[in-house]
């Protein structure tokens, strides 16, 4: 099985809607968001150009959204953020998430990025282990930031230096 990562195109819209509907859980995302009916994946705020998609043997199985963390501040032009990383359940543990992370880092670095950050829910231990294996470190813990399934959940901010900061 071979994982290929490429920029998303508008032709990926329908497959990404299905992926979004079937891949999130209360451990990894917000029930209020993934329960919404979604006619289209891409929008003005989420254009194809801000996503990379992963294919496993030619089938779309994941995506990552990478963008400037604080647009349009020139003082923060070196900071990029991952705003979502999703892998289809059937493709987990096949290297898809790792391939997407590496591609996200390359994408940000090629645009002048020096630091890449992301947020992960405190209960998503599997994702936290993945990010740690890739060199992401805890930069902040927002205690009881969300209420999911009746319980308070921490929001963790992780980051990685992807090019020397000076």
Tab-separated table of C-alpha atoms in Angstrom:
chain	number	residue	atom	x	y	z
A	1	UNK	CA	0.000	0.000	0.000
A	2	UNK	CA	1.383	3.347	-1.061
A	3	UNK	CA	0.394	6.713	0.454
A	4	UNK	CA	0.500	9.696	-1.886
A	5	UNK	CA	-0.092	13.255	-0.694
A	6	UNK	CA	-1.101	16.005	-3.093
A	7	UNK	CA	-2.817	19.401	-3.069
A	8	UNK	CA	-6.596	19.168	-2.918
A	9	UNK	CA	-8.661	20.147	-5.942
A	10	UNK	CA	-12.316	21.080	-6.285
A	11	UNK	CA	-12.884	17.586	-7.735
A	12	UNK	CA	-12.162	16.175	-4.247
A	13	UNK	CA	-15.174	17.934	-2.701
A	14	UNK	CA	-17.647	15.026	-2.590
A	15	UNK	CA	-15.094	12.522	-1.278
A	16	UNK	CA	-14.041	14.972	1.448
A	17	UNK	CA	-17.657	15.507	2.554
A	18	UNK	CA	-17.996	11.735	3.038
A	19	UNK	CA	-14.613	11.508	4.786
A	20	UNK	CA	-15.569	14.316	7.179
A	21	UNK	CA	-18.933	12.687	7.992
A	22	UNK	CA	-17.468	9.270	8.742
A	23	UNK	CA	-14.097	9.915	10.383
A	24	UNK	CA	-14.604	12.233	13.348
A	25	UNK	CA	-15.461	11.000	16.834
A	26	UNK	CA	-16.141	12.680	20.179
A	27	UNK	CA	-12.535	11.849	21.046
A	28	UNK	CA	-11.197	13.824	18.098
A	29	UNK	CA	-13.754	16.507	17.297
A	30	UNK	CA	-16.890	18.389	18.177
A	31	UNK	CA	-20.238	16.586	17.911
A	32	UNK	CA	-21.997	19.853	17.045
A	33	UNK	CA	-19.762	20.284	14.007
A	34	UNK	CA	-19.680	16.778	12.588
A	35	UNK	CA	-23.433	16.303	13.076
A	36	UNK	CA	-24.219	19.162	10.668
A	37	UNK	CA	-25.355	18.323	7.191
A	38	UNK	CA	-22.675	19.446	4.808
A	39	UNK	CA	-23.515	19.936	1.144
A	40	UNK	CA	-19.991	20.993	0.173
A	41	UNK	CA	-16.590	20.629	1.779
A	42	UNK	CA	-14.897	23.640	0.237
A	43	UNK	CA	-15.991	27.233	0.838
A	44	UNK	CA	-14.601	30.748	0.667
A	45	UNK	CA	-13.059	30.222	4.121
A	46	UNK	CA	-11.866	26.724	3.227
A	47	UNK	CA	-10.639	26.746	-0.381
A	48	UNK	CA	-8.986	23.703	-1.959
A	49	UNK	CA	-5.615	25.491	-1.845
A	50	UNK	CA	-5.412	25.253	1.948
A	51	UNK	CA	-5.757	21.457	2.016
A	52	UNK	CA	-3.510	18.540	1.228
A	53	UNK	CA	-5.142	15.172	0.642
A	54	UNK	CA	-3.793	11.657	1.034
A	55	UNK	CA	-4.566	8.773	-1.247
A	56	UNK	CA	-3.920	5.151	-0.411
A	57	UNK	CA	-3.725	3.052	-3.539
A	58	UNK	CA	-5.582	5.765	-5.449
A	59	UNK	CA	-8.427	6.222	-2.939
A	60	UNK	CA	-8.753	9.492	-0.993
A	61	UNK	CA	-8.357	8.566	2.692
A	62	UNK	CA	-7.247	11.699	4.508
A	63	UNK	CA	-6.634	15.414	4.569
A	64	UNK	CA	-4.825	18.105	6.460
A	65	UNK	CA	-5.566	21.824	6.429
A	66	UNK	CA	-2.535	24.100	6.713
A	67	UNK	CA	-2.740	27.867	6.864
A	68	UNK	CA	-1.093	30.945	8.253
A	69	UNK	CA	-1.830	31.043	11.966
A	70	UNK	CA	-2.478	34.794	12.125
A	71	UNK	CA	-3.287	36.226	8.733
A	72	UNK	CA	-2.693	38.976	7.699
A	73	UNK	CA	-0.064	39.915	10.330
A	74	UNK	CA	3.383	40.248	8.732
A	75	UNK	CA	4.887	39.880	12.223
A	76	UNK	CA	3.553	36.331	12.320
A	77	UNK	CA	4.269	35.290	8.732
A	78	UNK	CA	6.538	32.513	10.036
A	79	UNK	CA	3.731	30.843	12.013
A	80	UNK	CA	1.518	28.224	10.398
A	81	UNK	CA	-1.237	26.123	11.895
A	82	UNK	CA	-2.781	22.768	11.215
A	83	UNK	CA	-6.534	23.255	11.420
A	84	UNK	CA	-7.633	19.688	10.929
A	85	UNK	CA	-6.090	16.316	10.175
A	86	UNK	CA	-8.422	13.463	9.302
A	87	UNK	CA	-7.783	9.878	8.255
A	88	UNK	CA	-10.502	7.435	7.227
A	89	UNK	CA	-11.036	4.721	9.833
A	90	UNK	CA	-10.198	1.962	7.348
A	91	UNK	CA	-6.840	3.600	6.540
A	92	UNK	CA	-5.585	4.203	10.075
A	93	UNK	CA	-2.246	2.723	11.103
A	94	UNK	CA	-1.110	2.665	7.462
A	95	UNK	CA	1.154	5.735	7.646
A	96	UNK	CA	-1.422	8.167	6.261
A	97	UNK	CA	-1.372	10.592	9.203
A	98	UNK	CA	2.433	10.598	9.256
A	99	UNK	CA	2.574	11.282	5.524
A	100	UNK	CA	0.108	14.157	5.942
A	101	UNK	CA	2.127	15.661	8.812
A	102	UNK	CA	5.370	15.532	6.841
A	103	UNK	CA	3.632	17.097	3.822
A	104	UNK	CA	2.097	19.813	6.037
A	105	UNK	CA	5.522	20.686	7.412
A	106	UNK	CA	6.998	20.817	3.889
A	107	UNK	CA	4.081	22.964	2.708
A	108	UNK	CA	4.500	25.477	5.546
A	109	UNK	CA	8.287	25.527	5.238
A	110	UNK	CA	8.076	26.186	1.488
A	111	UNK	CA	5.988	29.275	2.275
A	112	UNK	CA	8.425	30.671	4.833
A	113	UNK	CA	7.064	28.823	7.842
A	114	UNK	CA	9.395	28.246	10.754
A	115	UNK	CA	6.915	26.969	13.333
A	116	UNK	CA	3.820	24.803	12.956
A	117	UNK	CA	1.204	24.469	15.682
A	118	UNK	CA	-2.013	22.552	16.182
A	119	UNK	CA	-4.670	21.864	18.768
A	120	UNK	CA	-5.776	18.449	19.952
A	121	UNK	CA	-8.399	17.437	22.488
A	122	UNK	CA	-6.997	16.204	25.792
A	123	UNK	CA	-8.723	12.839	25.458
A	124	UNK	CA	-7.290	12.093	22.018
A	125	UNK	CA	-4.269	10.163	23.260
A	126	UNK	CA	-3.706	8.401	19.929
A	127	UNK	CA	-3.258	11.730	18.117
A	128	UNK	CA	-1.070	13.073	20.930
A	129	UNK	CA	1.269	10.074	20.535
A	130	UNK	CA	1.410	10.613	16.764
A	131	UNK	CA	2.314	14.279	17.185
A	132	UNK	CA	4.946	13.471	19.838
A	133	UNK	CA	6.576	10.938	17.488
A	134	UNK	CA	6.848	13.759	14.945
A	135	UNK	CA	8.491	16.139	17.400
A	136	UNK	CA	5.519	18.247	18.501
A	137	UNK	CA	5.702	19.494	22.086
A	138	UNK	CA	3.067	20.804	24.461
A	139	UNK	CA	2.958	24.597	24.497
A	140	UNK	CA	-0.324	25.106	26.302
A	141	UNK	CA	-3.156	23.371	28.083
A	142	UNK	CA	-6.547	25.039	28.239
A	143	UNK	CA	-8.265	23.194	31.059
A	144	UNK	CA	-11.957	22.336	30.719
A	145	UNK	CA	-12.127	24.307	27.465
A	146	UNK	CA	-14.997	22.298	25.987
A	147	UNK	CA	-17.931	20.184	27.126
A	148	UNK	CA	-18.241	17.019	25.055
A	149	UNK	CA	-20.641	14.209	25.893
A	150	UNK	CA	-21.381	15.880	29.227
A	151	UNK	CA	-17.754	16.059	30.392
A	152	UNK	CA	-15.151	18.789	30.413
A	153	UNK	CA	-12.285	18.311	27.951
A	154	UNK	CA	-8.926	20.068	27.830
A	155	UNK	CA	-7.673	21.647	24.612
A	156	UNK	CA	-3.939	21.163	24.080
A	157	UNK	CA	-1.741	23.361	21.912
A	158	UNK	CA	1.244	21.534	20.424
A	159	UNK	CA	3.951	22.993	18.206
A	160	UNK	CA	7.079	22.109	16.315
A	161	UNK	CA	9.923	24.227	15.031
A	162	UNK	CA	10.155	23.296	11.324
A	163	UNK	CA	13.024	25.658	10.473
A	164	UNK	CA	15.482	27.527	12.693
A	165	UNK	CA	13.835	30.422	14.505
A	166	UNK	CA	16.979	32.456	14.576
